[in-house]
PDB file of C-alpha atoms in Angstrom:
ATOM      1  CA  UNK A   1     -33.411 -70.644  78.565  1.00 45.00           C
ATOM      2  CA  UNK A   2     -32.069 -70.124  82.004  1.00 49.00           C
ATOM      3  CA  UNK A   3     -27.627 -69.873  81.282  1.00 50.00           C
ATOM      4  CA  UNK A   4     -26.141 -73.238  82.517  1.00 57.00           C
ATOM      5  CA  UNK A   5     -22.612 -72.589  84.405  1.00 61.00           C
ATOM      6  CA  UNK A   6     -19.901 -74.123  82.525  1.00 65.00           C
ATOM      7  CA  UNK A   7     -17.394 -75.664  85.268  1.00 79.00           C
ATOM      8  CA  UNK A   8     -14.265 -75.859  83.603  1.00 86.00           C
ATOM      9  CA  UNK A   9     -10.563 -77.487  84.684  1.00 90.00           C
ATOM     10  CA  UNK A  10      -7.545 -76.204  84.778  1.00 89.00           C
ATOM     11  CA  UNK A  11      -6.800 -77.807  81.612  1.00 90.00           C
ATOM     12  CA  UNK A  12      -9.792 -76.041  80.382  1.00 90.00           C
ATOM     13  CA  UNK A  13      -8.443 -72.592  81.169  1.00 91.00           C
ATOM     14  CA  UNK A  14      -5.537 -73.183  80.216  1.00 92.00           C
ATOM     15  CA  UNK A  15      -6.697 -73.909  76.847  1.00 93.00           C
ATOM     16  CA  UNK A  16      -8.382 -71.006  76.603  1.00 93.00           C
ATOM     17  CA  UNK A  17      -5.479 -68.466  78.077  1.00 94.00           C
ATOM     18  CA  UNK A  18      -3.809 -70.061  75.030  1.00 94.00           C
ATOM     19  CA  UNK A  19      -6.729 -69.091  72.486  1.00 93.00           C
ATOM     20  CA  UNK A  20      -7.081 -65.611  73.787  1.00 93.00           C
ATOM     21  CA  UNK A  21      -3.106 -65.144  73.746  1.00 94.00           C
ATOM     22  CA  UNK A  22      -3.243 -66.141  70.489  1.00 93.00           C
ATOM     23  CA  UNK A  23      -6.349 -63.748  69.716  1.00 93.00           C
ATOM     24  CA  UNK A  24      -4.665 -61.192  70.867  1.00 92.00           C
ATOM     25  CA  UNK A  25      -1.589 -61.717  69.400  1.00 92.00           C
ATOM     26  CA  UNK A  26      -3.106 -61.546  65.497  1.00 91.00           C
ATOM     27  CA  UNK A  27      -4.224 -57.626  66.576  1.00 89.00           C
ATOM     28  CA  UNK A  28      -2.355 -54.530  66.944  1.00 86.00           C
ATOM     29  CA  UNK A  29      -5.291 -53.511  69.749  1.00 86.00           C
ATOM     30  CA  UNK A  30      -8.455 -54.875  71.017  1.00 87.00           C
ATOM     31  CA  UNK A  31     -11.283 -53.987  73.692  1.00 87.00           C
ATOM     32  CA  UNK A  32     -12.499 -56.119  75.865  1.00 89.00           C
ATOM     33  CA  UNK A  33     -15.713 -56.460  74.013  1.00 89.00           C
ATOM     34  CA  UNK A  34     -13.849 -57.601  70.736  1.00 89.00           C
ATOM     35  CA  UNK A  35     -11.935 -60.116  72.202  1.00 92.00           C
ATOM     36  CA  UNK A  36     -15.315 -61.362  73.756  1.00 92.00           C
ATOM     37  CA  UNK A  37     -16.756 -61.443  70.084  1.00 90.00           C
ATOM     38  CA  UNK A  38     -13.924 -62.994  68.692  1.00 92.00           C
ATOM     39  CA  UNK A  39     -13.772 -65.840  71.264  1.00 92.00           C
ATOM     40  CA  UNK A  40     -17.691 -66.107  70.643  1.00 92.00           C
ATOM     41  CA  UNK A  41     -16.857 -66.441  66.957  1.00 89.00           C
ATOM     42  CA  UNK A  42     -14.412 -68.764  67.820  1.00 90.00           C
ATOM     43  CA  UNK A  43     -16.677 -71.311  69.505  1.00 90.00           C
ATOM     44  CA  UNK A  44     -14.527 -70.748  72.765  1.00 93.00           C
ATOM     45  CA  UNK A  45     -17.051 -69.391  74.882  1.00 91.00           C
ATOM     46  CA  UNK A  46     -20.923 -69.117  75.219  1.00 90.00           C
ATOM     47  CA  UNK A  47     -22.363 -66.170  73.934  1.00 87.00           C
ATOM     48  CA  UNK A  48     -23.166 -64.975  77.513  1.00 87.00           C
ATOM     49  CA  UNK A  49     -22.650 -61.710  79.697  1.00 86.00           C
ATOM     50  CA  UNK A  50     -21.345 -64.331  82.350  1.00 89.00           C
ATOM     51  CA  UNK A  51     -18.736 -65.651  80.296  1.00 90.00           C
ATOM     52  CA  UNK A  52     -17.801 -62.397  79.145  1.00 89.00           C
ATOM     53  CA  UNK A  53     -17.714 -60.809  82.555  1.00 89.00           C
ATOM     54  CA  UNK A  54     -16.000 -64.639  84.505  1.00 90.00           C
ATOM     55  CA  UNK A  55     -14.172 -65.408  81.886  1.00 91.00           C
ATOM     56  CA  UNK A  56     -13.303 -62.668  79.426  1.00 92.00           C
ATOM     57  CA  UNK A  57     -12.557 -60.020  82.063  1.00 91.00           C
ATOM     58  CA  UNK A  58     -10.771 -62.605  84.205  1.00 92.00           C
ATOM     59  CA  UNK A  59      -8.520 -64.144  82.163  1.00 94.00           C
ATOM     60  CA  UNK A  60      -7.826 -60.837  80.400  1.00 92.00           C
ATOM     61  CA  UNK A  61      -6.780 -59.630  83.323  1.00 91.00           C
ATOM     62  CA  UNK A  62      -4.717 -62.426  84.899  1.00 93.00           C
ATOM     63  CA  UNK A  63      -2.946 -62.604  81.247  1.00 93.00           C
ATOM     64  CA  UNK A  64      -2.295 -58.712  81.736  1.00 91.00           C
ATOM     65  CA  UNK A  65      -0.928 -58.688  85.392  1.00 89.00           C
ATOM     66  CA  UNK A  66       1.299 -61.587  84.484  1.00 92.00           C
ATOM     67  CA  UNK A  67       2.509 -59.705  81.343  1.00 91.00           C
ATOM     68  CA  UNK A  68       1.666 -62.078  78.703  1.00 93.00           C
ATOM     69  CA  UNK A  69      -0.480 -59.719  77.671  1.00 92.00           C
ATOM     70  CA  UNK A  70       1.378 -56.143  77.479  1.00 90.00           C
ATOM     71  CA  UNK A  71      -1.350 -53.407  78.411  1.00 86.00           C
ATOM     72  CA  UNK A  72      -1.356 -51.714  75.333  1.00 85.00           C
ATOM     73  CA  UNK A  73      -3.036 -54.269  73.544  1.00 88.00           C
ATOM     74  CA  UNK A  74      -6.510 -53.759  75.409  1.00 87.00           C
ATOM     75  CA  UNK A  75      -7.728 -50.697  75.427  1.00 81.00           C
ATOM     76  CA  UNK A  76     -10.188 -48.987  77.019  1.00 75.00           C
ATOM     77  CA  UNK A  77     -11.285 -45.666  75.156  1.00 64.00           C
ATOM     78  CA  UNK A  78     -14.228 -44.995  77.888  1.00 63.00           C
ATOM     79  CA  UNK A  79     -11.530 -43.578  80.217  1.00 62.00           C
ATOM     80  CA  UNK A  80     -10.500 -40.550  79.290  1.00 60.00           C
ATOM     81  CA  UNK A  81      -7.752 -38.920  81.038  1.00 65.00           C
ATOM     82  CA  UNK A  82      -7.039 -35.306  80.290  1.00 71.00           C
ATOM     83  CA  UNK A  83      -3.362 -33.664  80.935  1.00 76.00           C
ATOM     84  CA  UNK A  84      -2.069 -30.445  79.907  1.00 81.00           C
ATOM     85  CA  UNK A  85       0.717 -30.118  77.349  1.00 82.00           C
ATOM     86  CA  UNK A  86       3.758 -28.444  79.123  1.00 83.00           C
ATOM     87  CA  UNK A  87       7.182 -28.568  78.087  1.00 83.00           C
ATOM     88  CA  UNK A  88      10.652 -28.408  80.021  1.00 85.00           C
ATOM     89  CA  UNK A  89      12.134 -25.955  77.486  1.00 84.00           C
ATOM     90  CA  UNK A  90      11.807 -23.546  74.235  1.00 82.00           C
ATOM     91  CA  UNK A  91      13.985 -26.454  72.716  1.00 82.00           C
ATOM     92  CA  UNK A  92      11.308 -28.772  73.670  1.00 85.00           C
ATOM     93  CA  UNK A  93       8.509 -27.126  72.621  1.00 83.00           C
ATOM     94  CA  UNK A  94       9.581 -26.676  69.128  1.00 82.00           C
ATOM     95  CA  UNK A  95      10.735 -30.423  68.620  1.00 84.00           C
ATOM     96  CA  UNK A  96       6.871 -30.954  69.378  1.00 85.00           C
ATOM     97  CA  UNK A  97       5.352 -28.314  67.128  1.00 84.00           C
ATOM     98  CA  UNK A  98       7.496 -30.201  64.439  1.00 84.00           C
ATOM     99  CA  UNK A  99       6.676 -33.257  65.482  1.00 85.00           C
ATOM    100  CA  UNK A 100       3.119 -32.178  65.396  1.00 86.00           C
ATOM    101  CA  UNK A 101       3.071 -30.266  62.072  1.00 87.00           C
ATOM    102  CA  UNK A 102       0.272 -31.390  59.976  1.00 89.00           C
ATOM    103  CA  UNK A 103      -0.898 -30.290  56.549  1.00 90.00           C
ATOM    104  CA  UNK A 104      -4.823 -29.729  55.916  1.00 91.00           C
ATOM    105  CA  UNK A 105      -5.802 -32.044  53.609  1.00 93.00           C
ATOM    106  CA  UNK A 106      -9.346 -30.899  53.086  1.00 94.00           C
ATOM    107  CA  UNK A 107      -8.595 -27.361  52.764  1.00 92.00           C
ATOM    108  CA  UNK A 108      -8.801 -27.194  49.237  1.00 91.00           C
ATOM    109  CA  UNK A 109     -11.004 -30.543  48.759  1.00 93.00           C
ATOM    110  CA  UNK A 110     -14.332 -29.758  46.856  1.00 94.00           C
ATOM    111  CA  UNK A 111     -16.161 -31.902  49.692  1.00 95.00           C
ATOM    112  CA  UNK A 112     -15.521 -32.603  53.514  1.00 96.00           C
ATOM    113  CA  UNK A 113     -16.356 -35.611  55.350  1.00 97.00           C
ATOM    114  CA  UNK A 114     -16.697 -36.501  58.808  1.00 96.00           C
ATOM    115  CA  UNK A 115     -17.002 -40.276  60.971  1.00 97.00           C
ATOM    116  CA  UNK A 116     -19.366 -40.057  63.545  1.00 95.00           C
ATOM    117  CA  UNK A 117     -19.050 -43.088  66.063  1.00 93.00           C
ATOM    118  CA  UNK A 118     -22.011 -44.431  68.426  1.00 91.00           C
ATOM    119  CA  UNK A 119     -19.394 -45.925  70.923  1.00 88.00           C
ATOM    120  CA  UNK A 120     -16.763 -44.112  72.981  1.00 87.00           C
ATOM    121  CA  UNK A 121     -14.975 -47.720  73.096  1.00 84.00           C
ATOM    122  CA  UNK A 122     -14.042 -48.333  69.765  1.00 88.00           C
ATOM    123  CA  UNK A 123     -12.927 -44.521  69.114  1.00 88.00           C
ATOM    124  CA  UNK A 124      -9.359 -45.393  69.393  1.00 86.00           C
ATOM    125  CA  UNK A 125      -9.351 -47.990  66.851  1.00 87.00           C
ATOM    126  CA  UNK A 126     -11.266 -45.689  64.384  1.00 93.00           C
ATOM    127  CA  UNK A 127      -8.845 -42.811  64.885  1.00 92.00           C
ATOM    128  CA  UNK A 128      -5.991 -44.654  63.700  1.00 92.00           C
ATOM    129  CA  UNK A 129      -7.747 -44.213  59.928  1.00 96.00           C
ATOM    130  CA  UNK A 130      -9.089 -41.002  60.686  1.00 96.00           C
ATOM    131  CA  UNK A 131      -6.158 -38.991  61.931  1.00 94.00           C
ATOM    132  CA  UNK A 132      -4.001 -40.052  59.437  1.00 94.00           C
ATOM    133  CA  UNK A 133      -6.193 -38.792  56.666  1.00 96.00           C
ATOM    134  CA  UNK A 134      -7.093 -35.244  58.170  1.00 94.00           C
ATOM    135  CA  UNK A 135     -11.069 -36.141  59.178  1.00 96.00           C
ATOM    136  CA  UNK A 136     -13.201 -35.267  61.984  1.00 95.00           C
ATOM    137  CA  UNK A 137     -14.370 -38.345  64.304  1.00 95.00           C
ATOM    138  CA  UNK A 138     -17.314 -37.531  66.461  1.00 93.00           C
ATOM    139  CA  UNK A 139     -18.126 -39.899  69.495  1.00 91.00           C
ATOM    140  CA  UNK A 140     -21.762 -39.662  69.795  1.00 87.00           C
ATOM    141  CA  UNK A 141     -22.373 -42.094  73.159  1.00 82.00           C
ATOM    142  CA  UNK A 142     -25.850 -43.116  71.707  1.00 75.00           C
ATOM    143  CA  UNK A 143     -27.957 -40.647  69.898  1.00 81.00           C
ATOM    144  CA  UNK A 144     -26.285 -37.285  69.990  1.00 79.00           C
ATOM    145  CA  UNK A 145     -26.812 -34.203  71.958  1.00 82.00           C
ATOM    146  CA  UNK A 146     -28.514 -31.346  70.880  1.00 86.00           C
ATOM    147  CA  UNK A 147     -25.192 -29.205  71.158  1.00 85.00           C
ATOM    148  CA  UNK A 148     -23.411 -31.542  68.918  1.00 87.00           C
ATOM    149  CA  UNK A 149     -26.135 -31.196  66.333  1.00 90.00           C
ATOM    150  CA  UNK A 150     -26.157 -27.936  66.650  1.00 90.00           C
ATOM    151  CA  UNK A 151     -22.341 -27.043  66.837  1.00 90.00           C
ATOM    152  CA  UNK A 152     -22.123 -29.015  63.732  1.00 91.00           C
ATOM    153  CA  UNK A 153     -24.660 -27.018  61.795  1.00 92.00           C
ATOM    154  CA  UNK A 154     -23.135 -23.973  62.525  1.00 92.00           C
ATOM    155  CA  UNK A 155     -19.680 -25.321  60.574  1.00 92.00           C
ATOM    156  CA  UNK A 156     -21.855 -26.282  57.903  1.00 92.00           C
ATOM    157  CA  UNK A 157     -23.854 -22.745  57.770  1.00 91.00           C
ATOM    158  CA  UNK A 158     -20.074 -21.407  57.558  1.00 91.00           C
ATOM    159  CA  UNK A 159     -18.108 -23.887  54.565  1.00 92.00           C
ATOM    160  CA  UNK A 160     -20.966 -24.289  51.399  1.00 90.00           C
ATOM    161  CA  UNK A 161     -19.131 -27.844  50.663  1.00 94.00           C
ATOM    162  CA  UNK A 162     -20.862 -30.772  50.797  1.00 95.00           C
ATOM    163  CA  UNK A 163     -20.507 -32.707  54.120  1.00 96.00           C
ATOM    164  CA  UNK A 164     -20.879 -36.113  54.002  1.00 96.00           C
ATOM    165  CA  UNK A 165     -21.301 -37.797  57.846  1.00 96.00           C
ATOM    166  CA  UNK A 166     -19.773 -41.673  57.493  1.00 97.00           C
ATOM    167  CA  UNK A 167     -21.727 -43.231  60.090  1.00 96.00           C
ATOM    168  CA  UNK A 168     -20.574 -46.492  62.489  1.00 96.00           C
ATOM    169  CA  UNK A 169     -23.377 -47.716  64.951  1.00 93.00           C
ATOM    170  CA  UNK A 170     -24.900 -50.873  66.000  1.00 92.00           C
ATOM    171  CA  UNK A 171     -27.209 -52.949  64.078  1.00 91.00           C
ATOM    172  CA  UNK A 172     -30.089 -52.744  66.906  1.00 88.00           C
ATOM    173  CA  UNK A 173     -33.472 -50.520  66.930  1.00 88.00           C
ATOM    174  CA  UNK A 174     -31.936 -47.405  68.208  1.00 87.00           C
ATOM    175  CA  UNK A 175     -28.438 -48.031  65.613  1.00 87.00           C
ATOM    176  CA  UNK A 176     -30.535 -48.404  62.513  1.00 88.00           C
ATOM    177  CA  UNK A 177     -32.453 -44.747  63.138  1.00 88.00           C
ATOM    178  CA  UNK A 178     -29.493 -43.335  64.658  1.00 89.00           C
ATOM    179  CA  UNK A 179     -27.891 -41.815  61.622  1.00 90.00           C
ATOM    180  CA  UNK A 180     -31.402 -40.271  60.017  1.00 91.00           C
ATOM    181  CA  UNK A 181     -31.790 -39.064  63.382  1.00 90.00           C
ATOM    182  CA  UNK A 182     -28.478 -37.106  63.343  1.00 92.00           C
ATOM    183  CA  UNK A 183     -29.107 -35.885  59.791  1.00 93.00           C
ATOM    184  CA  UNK A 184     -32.596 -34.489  60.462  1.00 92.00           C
ATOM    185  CA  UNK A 185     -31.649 -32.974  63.830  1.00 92.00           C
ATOM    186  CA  UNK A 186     -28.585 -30.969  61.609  1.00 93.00           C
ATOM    187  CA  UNK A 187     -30.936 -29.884  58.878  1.00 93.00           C
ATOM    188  CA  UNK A 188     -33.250 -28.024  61.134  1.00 91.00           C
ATOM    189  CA  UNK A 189     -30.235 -26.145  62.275  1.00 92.00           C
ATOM    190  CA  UNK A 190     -28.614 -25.829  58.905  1.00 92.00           C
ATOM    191  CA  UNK A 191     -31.953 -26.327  56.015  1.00 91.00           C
ATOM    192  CA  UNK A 192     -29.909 -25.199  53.290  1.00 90.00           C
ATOM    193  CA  UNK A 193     -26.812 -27.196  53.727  1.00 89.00           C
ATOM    194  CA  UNK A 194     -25.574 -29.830  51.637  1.00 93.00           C
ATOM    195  CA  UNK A 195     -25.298 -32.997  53.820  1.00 94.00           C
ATOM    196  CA  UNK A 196     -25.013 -36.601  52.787  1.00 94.00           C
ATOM    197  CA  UNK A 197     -25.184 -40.186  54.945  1.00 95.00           C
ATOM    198  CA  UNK A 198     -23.240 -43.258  54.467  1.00 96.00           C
ATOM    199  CA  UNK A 199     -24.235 -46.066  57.098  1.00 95.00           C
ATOM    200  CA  UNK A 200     -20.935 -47.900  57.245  1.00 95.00           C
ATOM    201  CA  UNK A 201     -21.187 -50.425  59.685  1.00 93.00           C
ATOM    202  CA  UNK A 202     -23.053 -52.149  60.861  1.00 94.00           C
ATOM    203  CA  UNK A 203     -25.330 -53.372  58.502  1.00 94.00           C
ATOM    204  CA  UNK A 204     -27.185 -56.682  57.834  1.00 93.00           C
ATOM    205  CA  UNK A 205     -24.926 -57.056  54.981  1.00 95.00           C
ATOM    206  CA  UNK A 206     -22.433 -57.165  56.831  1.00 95.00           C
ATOM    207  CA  UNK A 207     -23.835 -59.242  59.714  1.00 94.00           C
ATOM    208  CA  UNK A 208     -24.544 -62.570  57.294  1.00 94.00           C
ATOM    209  CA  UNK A 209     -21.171 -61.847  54.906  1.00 95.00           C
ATOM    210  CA  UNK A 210     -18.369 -61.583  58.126  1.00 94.00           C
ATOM    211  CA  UNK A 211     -21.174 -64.196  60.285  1.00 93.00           C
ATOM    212  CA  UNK A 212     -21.106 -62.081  62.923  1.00 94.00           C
ATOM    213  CA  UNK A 213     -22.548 -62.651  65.949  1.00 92.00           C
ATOM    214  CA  UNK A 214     -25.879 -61.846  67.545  1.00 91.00           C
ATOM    215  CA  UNK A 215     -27.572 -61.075  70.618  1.00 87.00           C
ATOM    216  CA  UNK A 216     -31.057 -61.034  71.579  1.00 86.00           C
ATOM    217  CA  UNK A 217     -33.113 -57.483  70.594  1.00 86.00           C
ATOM    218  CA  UNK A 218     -34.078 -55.566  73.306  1.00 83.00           C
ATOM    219  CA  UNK A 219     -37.616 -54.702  73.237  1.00 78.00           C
ATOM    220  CA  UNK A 220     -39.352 -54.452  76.346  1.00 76.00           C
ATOM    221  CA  UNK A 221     -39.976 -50.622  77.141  1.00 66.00           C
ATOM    222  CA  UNK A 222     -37.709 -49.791  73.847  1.00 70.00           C
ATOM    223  CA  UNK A 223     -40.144 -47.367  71.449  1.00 73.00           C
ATOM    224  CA  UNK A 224     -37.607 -48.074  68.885  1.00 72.00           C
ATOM    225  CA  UNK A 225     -37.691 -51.633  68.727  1.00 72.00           C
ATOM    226  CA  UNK A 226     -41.489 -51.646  66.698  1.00 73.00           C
ATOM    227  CA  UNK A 227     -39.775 -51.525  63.001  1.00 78.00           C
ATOM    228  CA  UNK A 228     -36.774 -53.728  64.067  1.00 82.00           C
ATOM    229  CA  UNK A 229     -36.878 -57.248  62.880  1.00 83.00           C
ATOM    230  CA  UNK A 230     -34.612 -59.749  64.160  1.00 86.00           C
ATOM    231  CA  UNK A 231     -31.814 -60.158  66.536  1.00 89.00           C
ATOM    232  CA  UNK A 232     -29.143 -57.264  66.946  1.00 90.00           C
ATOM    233  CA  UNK A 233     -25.276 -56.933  66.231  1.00 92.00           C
ATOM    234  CA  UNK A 234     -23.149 -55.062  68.184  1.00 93.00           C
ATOM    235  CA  UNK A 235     -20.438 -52.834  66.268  1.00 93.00           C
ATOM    236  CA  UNK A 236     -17.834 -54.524  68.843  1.00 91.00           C
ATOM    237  CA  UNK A 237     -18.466 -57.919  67.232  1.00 92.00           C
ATOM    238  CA  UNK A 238     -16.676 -56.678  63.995  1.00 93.00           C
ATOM    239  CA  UNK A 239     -13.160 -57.670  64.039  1.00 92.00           C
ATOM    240  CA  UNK A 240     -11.463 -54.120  64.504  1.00 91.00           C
ATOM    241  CA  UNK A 241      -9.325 -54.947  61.452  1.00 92.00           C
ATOM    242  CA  UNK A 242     -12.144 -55.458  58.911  1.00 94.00           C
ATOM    243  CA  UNK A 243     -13.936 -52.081  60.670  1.00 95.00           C
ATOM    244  CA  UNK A 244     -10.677 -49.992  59.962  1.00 95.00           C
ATOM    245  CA  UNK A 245     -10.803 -51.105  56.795  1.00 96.00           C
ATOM    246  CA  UNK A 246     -14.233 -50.295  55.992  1.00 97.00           C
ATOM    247  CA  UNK A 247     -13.641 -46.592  57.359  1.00 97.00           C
ATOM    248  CA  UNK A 248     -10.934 -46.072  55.593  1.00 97.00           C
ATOM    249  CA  UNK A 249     -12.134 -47.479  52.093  1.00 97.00           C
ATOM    250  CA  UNK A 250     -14.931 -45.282  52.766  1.00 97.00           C
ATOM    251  CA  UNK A 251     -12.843 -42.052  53.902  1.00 97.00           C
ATOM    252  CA  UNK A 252     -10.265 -42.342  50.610  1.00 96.00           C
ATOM    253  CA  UNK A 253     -13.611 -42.749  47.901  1.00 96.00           C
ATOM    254  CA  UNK A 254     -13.885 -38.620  49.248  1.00 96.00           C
ATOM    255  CA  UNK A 255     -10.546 -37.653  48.499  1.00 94.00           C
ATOM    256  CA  UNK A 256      -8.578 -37.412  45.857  1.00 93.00           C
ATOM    257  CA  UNK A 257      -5.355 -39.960  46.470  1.00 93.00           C
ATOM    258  CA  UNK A 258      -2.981 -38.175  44.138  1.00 92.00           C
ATOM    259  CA  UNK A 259      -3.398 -34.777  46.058  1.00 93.00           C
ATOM    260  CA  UNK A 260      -3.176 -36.613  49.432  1.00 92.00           C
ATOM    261  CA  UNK A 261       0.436 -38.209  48.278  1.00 93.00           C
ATOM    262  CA  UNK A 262       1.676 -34.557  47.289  1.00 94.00           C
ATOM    263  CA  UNK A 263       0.476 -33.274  50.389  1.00 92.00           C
ATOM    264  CA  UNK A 264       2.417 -35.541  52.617  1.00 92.00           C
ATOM    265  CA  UNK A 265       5.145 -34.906  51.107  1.00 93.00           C
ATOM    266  CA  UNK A 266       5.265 -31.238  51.138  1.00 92.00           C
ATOM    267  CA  UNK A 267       4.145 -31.671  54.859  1.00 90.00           C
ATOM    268  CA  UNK A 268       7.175 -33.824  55.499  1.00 91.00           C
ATOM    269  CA  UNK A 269       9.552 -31.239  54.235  1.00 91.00           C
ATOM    270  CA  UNK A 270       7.733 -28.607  55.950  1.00 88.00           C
ATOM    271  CA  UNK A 271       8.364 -30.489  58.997  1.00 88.00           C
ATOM    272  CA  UNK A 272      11.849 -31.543  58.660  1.00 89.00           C
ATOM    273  CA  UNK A 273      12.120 -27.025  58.780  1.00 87.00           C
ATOM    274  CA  UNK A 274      10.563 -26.850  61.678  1.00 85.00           C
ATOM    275  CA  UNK A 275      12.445 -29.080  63.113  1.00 82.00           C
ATOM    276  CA  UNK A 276      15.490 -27.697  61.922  1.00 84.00           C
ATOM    277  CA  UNK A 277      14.478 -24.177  62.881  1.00 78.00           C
ATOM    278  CA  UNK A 278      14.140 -25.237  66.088  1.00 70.00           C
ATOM    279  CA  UNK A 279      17.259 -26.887  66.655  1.00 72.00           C
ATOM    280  CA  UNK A 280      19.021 -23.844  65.278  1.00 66.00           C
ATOM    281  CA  UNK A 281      16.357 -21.831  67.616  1.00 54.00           C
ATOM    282  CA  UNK A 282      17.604 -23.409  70.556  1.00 50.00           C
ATOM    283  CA  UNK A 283      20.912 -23.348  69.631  1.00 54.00           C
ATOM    284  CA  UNK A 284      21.343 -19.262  68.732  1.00 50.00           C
TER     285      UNK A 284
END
C-alpha cells in the first residue's frame, strides 16, 4: 500500500519535538536509527523511510542546531575520523600513558571471547561494555571479509583457548546465516581450533518478548531470503540500553567476576604509579 503523506501542524510538530526530547533525554546516546525505532515503538510516527528521513532526520537536526539536543547524544559511528596521538610535552605524555594504563584481563583466563558486530553504527554503544571488560569488538559491515576471517584464525592457530565469538546482527535472511557463516569461514583457516557461537541479538525471542518492530523482508534478487520466514528486525530497533545489557550479561558468564574485581584494583594502583612517576619524571 502506496505511503499516504501525513500533513501535520505546527502543533503537531511541536508535539513531537517534545516526544523525541524526551526520548532522548531517557538515553545516555542514541543513533538516528534508534530514535526512529523508538518513536515507531512509540506510536509517534509511521513505520516509514519517509518519516524517518522528513521527520526523524529533520527534527533531529533542528533540535541539535538549536541546542536542545547537545551533539553528543546522537551519534554517528559510520564516520570515522582518524588523528594521530601527539603530545605537547614528556609531562604530557606520561599523564596519558597513566591515564591509559590498562590491565589484561584475559591473560590468564582459561577462555577468550570476542563481540563481533554486523553494523558500524551501533559500535559505539557496544564498546562502552566491551572496553571496560578487556574484549575484542569486531565491526563486520555485513558478512565479513576474507582478511578478517583469516586474521582471526591466525590468533586462534597461536592461543589453544577456546574462543567464543558473541555475535550481534539483524534478524533478516543474511543476519540469521551471518554468524555460521563467520564460524565456517574461520575453521577452514584454523580446523583444529576451539571456537564457539552465541547469537546474541537479534533473535525472534527477542523480537516478540521487547515487541520490537518490523519491516518488510527483502526478497527480490536476495539468495538468502529462501529459508527466511517472516518479516525482519533490525538490530537498531533494540533500545541500546536493553542491547548493552545483553552484551554485557553475555561477556561476564566468560569471566570470572572475582578475578576481574582484583584486577581493577591492582590496575588502579598500578596507575596511580604511573602517574606519580610521571609527575616526579617531569619534575626531576
Amino acid at each position: 500500500m502506496p505511503y499516504k503523506r501525513v500533513r501535520r501542524t505546527s502543533t503537531d510538530i511541536d508535539g513531537l519535538k517534545s516526544a523525541m526530547l524526551s526520548i532522548v533525554d531517557q538515553h545516555d546516546q542514541l543513533t538516528i536509527r534508534h530514535l526512529f525505532y523508538l518513536m515507531v515503538s512509540a506510536a509517534l510516527i509511521e513505520k516509514t523511510e519517509v518519516e524517518y528521513n522528513n521527520v526523524v532526520i529533520r527534527l533531529a537536526l533542528q533540535l541539535r542546531r538549536s541546542g536542545d539536543i547537545p551533539f553528543g547524544k546522537i551519534v554517528d559511528g559510520t564516520r570515522l575520523y582518524r588523528v594521530p596521538r601527539t603530545f605537547g610535552s614528556v609531562e604530557e605524555a606520561l599523564r596519558d600513558t597513566a591515564r591509559l594504563y590498562r590491565r589484561d584481563y584475559w591473560r590468564a583466563a582459561d577462555e577468550l571471547v570476542e563481540v563481533w558486530c554486523e553494523k558500524e553504527a551501533i559500535s559505539g554503544f557496544l564498546y562502552d561494555v566491551t572496553a571496560p571488560l578487556g574484549v575484542p569488538l569486531m565491526v563486520t559491515r555485513g558478512f565479513s571479509s576474507e582478511s578478517i576471517v583469516q586474521s582471526v584464525a591466525n590468533d586462534i592457530e597461536c592461543d589453544p583457548r577456546p574462543l567464543t565469538i558473541l555475535f550481534v546482527s539483524d534478524l533478516d535472511p543474511s543476519g540469521d546465516i551471518m554468524p555460521e557463516d563467520v564460524i565456517r569461514r574461520i575453521r577452514h583457516y584454523a580446523p583444529y581450533g576451539n571456537i564457539g557461537l552465541e547469537r546474541i541479538a537479534v533473535t525472534r525471542e527477542q523480537a516478540q518478548l521487547f515487541n520490537l518492530p518490523t519491516r518488510p523482508t527483502k526478497r527480490d534478487g536476495n539468495r538468502h531470503a529462501a529459508n527466511f520466514d517472516g518479516e525482519s528486525v533490525e538490530v537498531d530497533a533494540m533500545p541500546p540500553d536493553i542491547l548493552k545489557e545483553l552484551v554485557r550479561l553475555s561477556i561476564e558468564e566468560h569471566m570470572d567476576l572475582d578475578q576481574l574485581q582484583v584486577l581493577r584494583t591492582a590496575e588502579a594502583s598500578e596507575r596511580e604509579q604511573l602517574r606519580l612517576f610521571g609527575k616526579g619524571g617531569a619534575n626531576g
